[in-house]
């Protein structure tokens, strides 16, 4: 158990819809990362927050957004969903910004 | 840009065989290097890491040495077990470009008894 909690584990929805994925980092970790894992693109970094502030952006679409709340949990919002957004979305956390990242078990998003 | 290249899988071995999974990288500066493992239905677990040239990371019988001259970080284990069957990811973090991980495509290892 990594200590990183992601909910829900599975999400099935339709094209055009909007979903919210939630992540609770390990106790004491200030940095949260979001990654997308798909068969064609592999594991790709989406966005990072540190202590409530956005710190880095990767290949995140404009339809996607995220935030980190004062209690340090984070949410990833995906809107206007397309079939190609079907993937496994991972959250990871670390103590600071240079320590190793610890991953949650992911949320599997299926778009029908 | 920064990138990681892993050997294509799947790798199929018998129990107690020697394992090597090749990983090479391209990066500016001095990246930190990692191996993560993903068991079926689970998230990624950090297996080992190295933060500077010639460092050797090790854990659970797995080892990898940070070779700057060959830009490589190959994963090795002397005697694999069935329980080692998983997907292995090589990754780098370039502190100059941020601390997000850049992953290779992963190598599936299947060990039979």
PDB file of C-alpha atoms in Angstrom:
ATOM      1  CA  UNK A   1       0.000   0.000   0.000  1.00  0.00           C
ATOM      2  CA  UNK A   2       1.612   3.233  -1.200  1.00  0.00           C
ATOM      3  CA  UNK A   3      -0.574   5.442   0.985  1.00  0.00           C
ATOM      4  CA  UNK A   4      -1.898   7.320  -2.053  1.00  0.00           C
ATOM      5  CA  UNK A   5      -5.668   6.890  -2.425  1.00  0.00           C
ATOM      6  CA  UNK A   6      -7.509   7.384  -5.695  1.00  0.00           C
ATOM      7  CA  UNK A   7     -11.246   7.311  -6.197  1.00  0.00           C
ATOM      8  CA  UNK A   8     -13.150   5.996  -7.962  1.00  0.00           C
ATOM      9  CA  UNK A   9     -11.321   2.877  -9.138  1.00  0.00           C
ATOM     10  CA  UNK A  10     -13.441   2.587 -12.249  1.00  0.00           C
ATOM     11  CA  UNK A  11     -15.512   5.118 -14.139  1.00  0.00           C
ATOM     12  CA  UNK A  12     -17.661   4.471 -17.169  1.00  0.00           C
ATOM     13  CA  UNK A  13     -19.262   7.374 -18.971  1.00  0.00           C
ATOM     14  CA  UNK A  14     -20.212   8.644 -22.407  1.00  0.00           C
ATOM     15  CA  UNK A  15     -18.664  11.027 -24.876  1.00  0.00           C
ATOM     16  CA  UNK A  16     -19.258  14.683 -24.124  1.00  0.00           C
ATOM     17  CA  UNK A  17     -19.580  14.134 -20.396  1.00  0.00           C
ATOM     18  CA  UNK A  18     -17.514  15.541 -17.545  1.00  0.00           C
ATOM     19  CA  UNK A  19     -15.888  13.566 -14.718  1.00  0.00           C
ATOM     20  CA  UNK A  20     -13.822  14.310 -11.626  1.00  0.00           C
ATOM     21  CA  UNK A  21     -11.068  12.050 -10.361  1.00  0.00           C
ATOM     22  CA  UNK A  22      -9.896  12.406  -6.787  1.00  0.00           C
ATOM     23  CA  UNK A  23      -6.536  11.809  -5.162  1.00  0.00           C
ATOM     24  CA  UNK A  24      -5.466  11.852  -1.519  1.00  0.00           C
ATOM     25  CA  UNK A  25      -1.688  11.979  -1.185  1.00  0.00           C
ATOM     26  CA  UNK A  26       0.380  10.167   1.437  1.00  0.00           C
ATOM     27  CA  UNK A  27       0.340  11.822   4.804  1.00  0.00           C
ATOM     28  CA  UNK A  28       2.867  14.667   4.833  1.00  0.00           C
ATOM     29  CA  UNK A  29       3.374  14.774   1.059  1.00  0.00           C
ATOM     30  CA  UNK A  30       3.003  18.253  -0.418  1.00  0.00           C
ATOM     31  CA  UNK A  31       3.484  17.489  -4.096  1.00  0.00           C
ATOM     32  CA  UNK A  32       0.867  15.778  -6.265  1.00  0.00           C
ATOM     33  CA  UNK A  33       1.331  14.618  -9.842  1.00  0.00           C
ATOM     34  CA  UNK A  34      -1.186  13.334 -12.386  1.00  0.00           C
ATOM     35  CA  UNK A  35      -0.282  10.878 -15.136  1.00  0.00           C
ATOM     36  CA  UNK A  36      -2.235   9.258 -17.946  1.00  0.00           C
ATOM     37  CA  UNK A  37      -1.480   5.700 -19.039  1.00  0.00           C
ATOM     38  CA  UNK A  38      -2.839   4.578 -22.402  1.00  0.00           C
ATOM     39  CA  UNK A  39      -1.891   1.780 -24.755  1.00  0.00           C
ATOM     40  CA  UNK A  40      -0.744   4.067 -27.554  1.00  0.00           C
ATOM     41  CA  UNK A  41       0.893   6.898 -25.578  1.00  0.00           C
ATOM     42  CA  UNK A  42       2.229   4.971 -22.603  1.00  0.00           C
ATOM     43  CA  UNK A  43       2.639   6.846 -19.317  1.00  0.00           C
ATOM     44  CA  UNK A  44       2.508  10.610 -19.754  1.00  0.00           C
ATOM     45  CA  UNK A  45       2.800  13.382 -17.214  1.00  0.00           C
ATOM     46  CA  UNK A  46      -0.168  15.721 -17.099  1.00  0.00           C
ATOM     47  CA  UNK A  47       0.292  18.222 -14.280  1.00  0.00           C
ATOM     48  CA  UNK A  48       1.949  18.803 -10.906  1.00  0.00           C
ATOM     49  CA  UNK A  49       0.862  20.747  -7.832  1.00  0.00           C
ATOM     50  CA  UNK A  50       2.954  21.658  -4.841  1.00  0.00           C
ATOM     51  CA  UNK A  51       1.310  22.845  -1.656  1.00  0.00           C
ATOM     52  CA  UNK A  52      -1.718  24.129  -3.501  1.00  0.00           C
ATOM     53  CA  UNK A  53       0.074  25.828  -6.376  1.00  0.00           C
ATOM     54  CA  UNK A  54       0.481  24.583  -9.924  1.00  0.00           C
ATOM     55  CA  UNK A  55       4.173  23.794 -10.440  1.00  0.00           C
ATOM     56  CA  UNK A  56       4.521  22.110 -13.812  1.00  0.00           C
ATOM     57  CA  UNK A  57       2.420  21.214 -16.821  1.00  0.00           C
ATOM     58  CA  UNK A  58       2.947  18.377 -19.230  1.00  0.00           C
ATOM     59  CA  UNK A  59       0.795  17.093 -22.047  1.00  0.00           C
ATOM     60  CA  UNK A  60      -2.474  18.136 -20.497  1.00  0.00           C
ATOM     61  CA  UNK A  61      -5.327  18.967 -22.831  1.00  0.00           C
ATOM     62  CA  UNK A  62      -7.244  22.235 -22.449  1.00  0.00           C
ATOM     63  CA  UNK A  63     -10.351  20.170 -21.700  1.00  0.00           C
ATOM     64  CA  UNK A  64      -8.605  18.863 -18.586  1.00  0.00           C
ATOM     65  CA  UNK A  65      -7.965  20.840 -15.425  1.00  0.00           C
ATOM     66  CA  UNK A  66      -6.801  20.101 -11.912  1.00  0.00           C
ATOM     67  CA  UNK A  67      -6.475  21.685  -8.522  1.00  0.00           C
ATOM     68  CA  UNK A  68      -4.994  20.953  -5.131  1.00  0.00           C
ATOM     69  CA  UNK A  69      -7.020  21.912  -2.084  1.00  0.00           C
ATOM     70  CA  UNK A  70      -5.839  23.258   1.309  1.00  0.00           C
ATOM     71  CA  UNK A  71      -6.027  19.746   2.794  1.00  0.00           C
ATOM     72  CA  UNK A  72      -3.645  18.726  -0.058  1.00  0.00           C
ATOM     73  CA  UNK A  73      -6.016  16.376  -1.828  1.00  0.00           C
ATOM     74  CA  UNK A  74      -6.245  16.928  -5.561  1.00  0.00           C
ATOM     75  CA  UNK A  75      -8.880  16.594  -8.233  1.00  0.00           C
ATOM     76  CA  UNK A  76      -8.492  16.114 -11.962  1.00  0.00           C
ATOM     77  CA  UNK A  77     -11.430  17.316 -14.007  1.00  0.00           C
ATOM     78  CA  UNK A  78     -11.943  15.951 -17.503  1.00  0.00           C
ATOM     79  CA  UNK A  79     -14.621  17.542 -19.675  1.00  0.00           C
ATOM     80  CA  UNK A  80     -16.091  17.115 -23.162  1.00  0.00           C
ATOM     81  CA  UNK A  81     -14.852  13.564 -23.004  1.00  0.00           C
ATOM     82  CA  UNK A  82     -13.800  11.779 -26.174  1.00  0.00           C
ATOM     83  CA  UNK A  83     -13.251   8.105 -26.878  1.00  0.00           C
ATOM     84  CA  UNK A  84      -9.508   8.710 -26.875  1.00  0.00           C
ATOM     85  CA  UNK A  85      -9.611   9.841 -23.252  1.00  0.00           C
ATOM     86  CA  UNK A  86     -10.183   6.255 -22.171  1.00  0.00           C
ATOM     87  CA  UNK A  87      -7.127   5.437 -20.081  1.00  0.00           C
ATOM     88  CA  UNK A  88      -5.783   4.724 -16.637  1.00  0.00           C
ATOM     89  CA  UNK A  89      -5.179   7.921 -14.689  1.00  0.00           C
ATOM     90  CA  UNK A  90      -2.609   7.797 -11.915  1.00  0.00           C
ATOM     91  CA  UNK A  91      -1.946  10.178  -9.106  1.00  0.00           C
ATOM     92  CA  UNK A  92       1.443  10.235  -7.407  1.00  0.00           C
ATOM     93  CA  UNK A  93       2.720  12.174  -4.434  1.00  0.00           C
ATOM     94  CA  UNK A  94       6.073  13.075  -2.938  1.00  0.00           C
ATOM     95  CA  UNK A  95       7.295  14.823   0.186  1.00  0.00           C
ATOM     96  CA  UNK A  96       8.794  17.746  -1.673  1.00  0.00           C
ATOM     97  CA  UNK A  97       9.710  18.239  -5.287  1.00  0.00           C
ATOM     98  CA  UNK A  98      12.842  16.086  -5.556  1.00  0.00           C
ATOM     99  CA  UNK A  99      11.890  13.026  -3.510  1.00  0.00           C
ATOM    100  CA  UNK A 100      10.707   9.845  -5.274  1.00  0.00           C
ATOM    101  CA  UNK A 101       7.066   9.693  -6.228  1.00  0.00           C
ATOM    102  CA  UNK A 102       4.632   7.158  -4.814  1.00  0.00           C
ATOM    103  CA  UNK A 103       1.719   6.118  -6.981  1.00  0.00           C
ATOM    104  CA  UNK A 104      -1.892   5.296  -6.285  1.00  0.00           C
ATOM    105  CA  UNK A 105      -3.650   2.341  -7.900  1.00  0.00           C
ATOM    106  CA  UNK A 106      -5.216   4.537 -10.551  1.00  0.00           C
ATOM    107  CA  UNK A 107      -8.670   5.303 -11.888  1.00  0.00           C
ATOM    108  CA  UNK A 108      -9.668   3.419 -15.003  1.00  0.00           C
ATOM    109  CA  UNK A 109     -11.797   5.672 -17.203  1.00  0.00           C
ATOM    110  CA  UNK A 110     -13.826   4.094 -19.972  1.00  0.00           C
ATOM    111  CA  UNK A 111     -15.657   6.265 -22.485  1.00  0.00           C
ATOM    112  CA  UNK A 112     -18.472   4.574 -24.372  1.00  0.00           C
TER     113      UNK A 112
ATOM    114  CA  UNK B   1      13.792  16.778 -25.405  1.00  0.00           C
ATOM    115  CA  UNK B   2      14.236  14.273 -22.636  1.00  0.00           C
ATOM    116  CA  UNK B   3      13.325  10.671 -23.387  1.00  0.00           C
ATOM    117  CA  UNK B   4      13.715   7.102 -22.195  1.00  0.00           C
ATOM    118  CA  UNK B   5      14.033   4.044 -24.412  1.00  0.00           C
ATOM    119  CA  UNK B   6      13.437   0.550 -23.086  1.00  0.00           C
ATOM    120  CA  UNK B   7      13.872  -2.788 -24.745  1.00  0.00           C
ATOM    121  CA  UNK B   8      10.718  -4.145 -26.276  1.00  0.00           C
ATOM    122  CA  UNK B   9       8.999  -6.994 -24.520  1.00  0.00           C
ATOM    123  CA  UNK B  10       7.654  -9.304 -23.581  1.00  0.00           C
ATOM    124  CA  UNK B  11      10.557 -10.987 -21.859  1.00  0.00           C
ATOM    125  CA  UNK B  12       9.852 -14.614 -21.007  1.00  0.00           C
ATOM    126  CA  UNK B  13      12.150 -16.437 -18.593  1.00  0.00           C
ATOM    127  CA  UNK B  14      12.240 -19.572 -16.514  1.00  0.00           C
ATOM    128  CA  UNK B  15      12.508 -19.320 -12.749  1.00  0.00           C
ATOM    129  CA  UNK B  16      16.080 -18.715 -11.531  1.00  0.00           C
ATOM    130  CA  UNK B  17      17.198 -17.295 -14.889  1.00  0.00           C
ATOM    131  CA  UNK B  18      19.228 -14.080 -15.151  1.00  0.00           C
ATOM    132  CA  UNK B  19      17.335 -10.954 -16.088  1.00  0.00           C
ATOM    133  CA  UNK B  20      18.491  -7.876 -17.977  1.00  0.00           C
ATOM    134  CA  UNK B  21      16.140  -5.144 -19.152  1.00  0.00           C
ATOM    135  CA  UNK B  22      17.922  -2.462 -21.132  1.00  0.00           C
ATOM    136  CA  UNK B  23      17.199   1.214 -20.637  1.00  0.00           C
ATOM    137  CA  UNK B  24      18.884   4.194 -22.254  1.00  0.00           C
ATOM    138  CA  UNK B  25      18.050   7.838 -21.852  1.00  0.00           C
ATOM    139  CA  UNK B  26      18.455  11.242 -23.450  1.00  0.00           C
ATOM    140  CA  UNK B  27      18.500  14.213 -21.127  1.00  0.00           C
ATOM    141  CA  UNK B  28      20.013  17.601 -20.561  1.00  0.00           C
ATOM    142  CA  UNK B  29      21.859  18.113 -17.325  1.00  0.00           C
ATOM    143  CA  UNK B  30      22.101  15.381 -14.722  1.00  0.00           C
ATOM    144  CA  UNK B  31      18.839  13.482 -14.378  1.00  0.00           C
ATOM    145  CA  UNK B  32      17.821  11.128 -11.616  1.00  0.00           C
ATOM    146  CA  UNK B  33      16.968   7.647 -12.868  1.00  0.00           C
ATOM    147  CA  UNK B  34      14.343   5.219 -11.612  1.00  0.00           C
ATOM    148  CA  UNK B  35      12.901   1.784 -12.149  1.00  0.00           C
ATOM    149  CA  UNK B  36       9.242   1.304 -11.306  1.00  0.00           C
ATOM    150  CA  UNK B  37       7.310  -1.972 -11.334  1.00  0.00           C
ATOM    151  CA  UNK B  38       3.606  -2.434 -12.032  1.00  0.00           C
ATOM    152  CA  UNK B  39       1.901  -5.641 -10.956  1.00  0.00           C
ATOM    153  CA  UNK B  40      -1.428  -6.535 -12.615  1.00  0.00           C
ATOM    154  CA  UNK B  41      -4.244  -4.279 -11.455  1.00  0.00           C
ATOM    155  CA  UNK B  42      -1.973  -2.155  -9.284  1.00  0.00           C
ATOM    156  CA  UNK B  43      -0.222   1.174  -9.430  1.00  0.00           C
ATOM    157  CA  UNK B  44       3.468   1.718  -9.994  1.00  0.00           C
ATOM    158  CA  UNK B  45       5.865   0.905  -7.186  1.00  0.00           C
ATOM    159  CA  UNK B  46       9.301   2.421  -6.939  1.00  0.00           C
ATOM    160  CA  UNK B  47      11.812  -0.414  -7.300  1.00  0.00           C
ATOM    161  CA  UNK B  48      15.103   1.469  -7.160  1.00  0.00           C
ATOM    162  CA  UNK B  49      16.731   4.762  -8.000  1.00  0.00           C
ATOM    163  CA  UNK B  50      20.060   6.450  -8.681  1.00  0.00           C
ATOM    164  CA  UNK B  51      20.700  10.164  -8.561  1.00  0.00           C
ATOM    165  CA  UNK B  52      24.207  10.567  -9.965  1.00  0.00           C
ATOM    166  CA  UNK B  53      26.696   8.911 -12.278  1.00  0.00           C
ATOM    167  CA  UNK B  54      28.088   5.552 -11.105  1.00  0.00           C
ATOM    168  CA  UNK B  55      25.446   5.246  -8.385  1.00  0.00           C
ATOM    169  CA  UNK B  56      24.038   1.751  -8.055  1.00  0.00           C
ATOM    170  CA  UNK B  57      20.432   1.378  -6.993  1.00  0.00           C
ATOM    171  CA  UNK B  58      19.346  -1.943  -5.521  1.00  0.00           C
ATOM    172  CA  UNK B  59      16.254  -3.480  -3.988  1.00  0.00           C
ATOM    173  CA  UNK B  60      14.759  -6.998  -3.665  1.00  0.00           C
ATOM    174  CA  UNK B  61      17.668  -8.514  -5.619  1.00  0.00           C
ATOM    175  CA  UNK B  62      17.328  -6.056  -8.496  1.00  0.00           C
ATOM    176  CA  UNK B  63      20.194  -3.719  -9.387  1.00  0.00           C
ATOM    177  CA  UNK B  64      20.856  -0.936 -11.866  1.00  0.00           C
ATOM    178  CA  UNK B  65      23.913   1.278 -12.318  1.00  0.00           C
ATOM    179  CA  UNK B  66      23.757   4.861 -13.599  1.00  0.00           C
ATOM    180  CA  UNK B  67      26.190   4.940 -16.534  1.00  0.00           C
ATOM    181  CA  UNK B  68      26.625   8.464 -17.815  1.00  0.00           C
ATOM    182  CA  UNK B  69      29.149   7.511 -20.501  1.00  0.00           C
ATOM    183  CA  UNK B  70      26.643   5.177 -22.153  1.00  0.00           C
ATOM    184  CA  UNK B  71      23.515   7.035 -20.935  1.00  0.00           C
ATOM    185  CA  UNK B  72      22.153   3.752 -19.641  1.00  0.00           C
ATOM    186  CA  UNK B  73      20.436   2.359 -16.542  1.00  0.00           C
ATOM    187  CA  UNK B  74      19.944  -1.336 -17.240  1.00  0.00           C
ATOM    188  CA  UNK B  75      17.960  -3.410 -14.736  1.00  0.00           C
ATOM    189  CA  UNK B  76      19.410  -6.773 -13.668  1.00  0.00           C
ATOM    190  CA  UNK B  77      18.515  -9.606 -11.347  1.00  0.00           C
ATOM    191  CA  UNK B  78      20.549 -12.717 -10.856  1.00  0.00           C
ATOM    192  CA  UNK B  79      17.722 -15.191 -10.284  1.00  0.00           C
ATOM    193  CA  UNK B  80      14.124 -14.288 -11.130  1.00  0.00           C
ATOM    194  CA  UNK B  81      11.055 -15.724  -9.432  1.00  0.00           C
ATOM    195  CA  UNK B  82       7.522 -16.246 -10.677  1.00  0.00           C
ATOM    196  CA  UNK B  83       6.470 -13.410  -8.384  1.00  0.00           C
ATOM    197  CA  UNK B  84       8.674 -11.004 -10.385  1.00  0.00           C
ATOM    198  CA  UNK B  85       6.255 -11.230 -13.320  1.00  0.00           C
ATOM    199  CA  UNK B  86       5.136  -7.648 -13.931  1.00  0.00           C
ATOM    200  CA  UNK B  87       5.677  -4.629 -16.164  1.00  0.00           C
ATOM    201  CA  UNK B  88       8.900  -2.716 -15.523  1.00  0.00           C
ATOM    202  CA  UNK B  89       9.268   0.974 -16.344  1.00  0.00           C
ATOM    203  CA  UNK B  90      12.464   2.952 -16.595  1.00  0.00           C
ATOM    204  CA  UNK B  91      12.044   6.657 -15.885  1.00  0.00           C
ATOM    205  CA  UNK B  92      14.002   9.855 -15.489  1.00  0.00           C
ATOM    206  CA  UNK B  93      13.493  13.118 -13.723  1.00  0.00           C
ATOM    207  CA  UNK B  94      15.427  16.097 -14.974  1.00  0.00           C
ATOM    208  CA  UNK B  95      15.588  18.600 -12.151  1.00  0.00           C
ATOM    209  CA  UNK B  96      16.317  21.385 -14.585  1.00  0.00           C
ATOM    210  CA  UNK B  97      13.087  20.792 -16.478  1.00  0.00           C
ATOM    211  CA  UNK B  98      11.018  19.993 -13.421  1.00  0.00           C
ATOM    212  CA  UNK B  99      10.538  16.865 -11.386  1.00  0.00           C
ATOM    213  CA  UNK B 100       7.865  15.106 -13.399  1.00  0.00           C
ATOM    214  CA  UNK B 101       8.833  11.616 -14.465  1.00  0.00           C
ATOM    215  CA  UNK B 102       9.431  10.733 -18.097  1.00  0.00           C
ATOM    216  CA  UNK B 103       8.784   7.041 -18.622  1.00  0.00           C
ATOM    217  CA  UNK B 104       9.849   4.443 -21.099  1.00  0.00           C
ATOM    218  CA  UNK B 105       7.118   2.344 -22.690  1.00  0.00           C
ATOM    219  CA  UNK B 106       7.536  -0.480 -20.191  1.00  0.00           C
ATOM    220  CA  UNK B 107       8.772  -4.050 -20.522  1.00  0.00           C
ATOM    221  CA  UNK B 108       6.556  -6.976 -19.622  1.00  0.00           C
ATOM    222  CA  UNK B 109       8.350  -9.773 -17.789  1.00  0.00           C
ATOM    223  CA  UNK B 110       6.792 -13.212 -17.559  1.00  0.00           C
ATOM    224  CA  UNK B 111       8.499 -15.841 -15.391  1.00  0.00           C
ATOM    225  CA  UNK B 112       7.410 -19.463 -15.489  1.00  0.00           C
ATOM    226  CA  UNK B 113       8.159 -22.217 -13.001  1.00  0.00           C
TER     227      UNK B 113
END
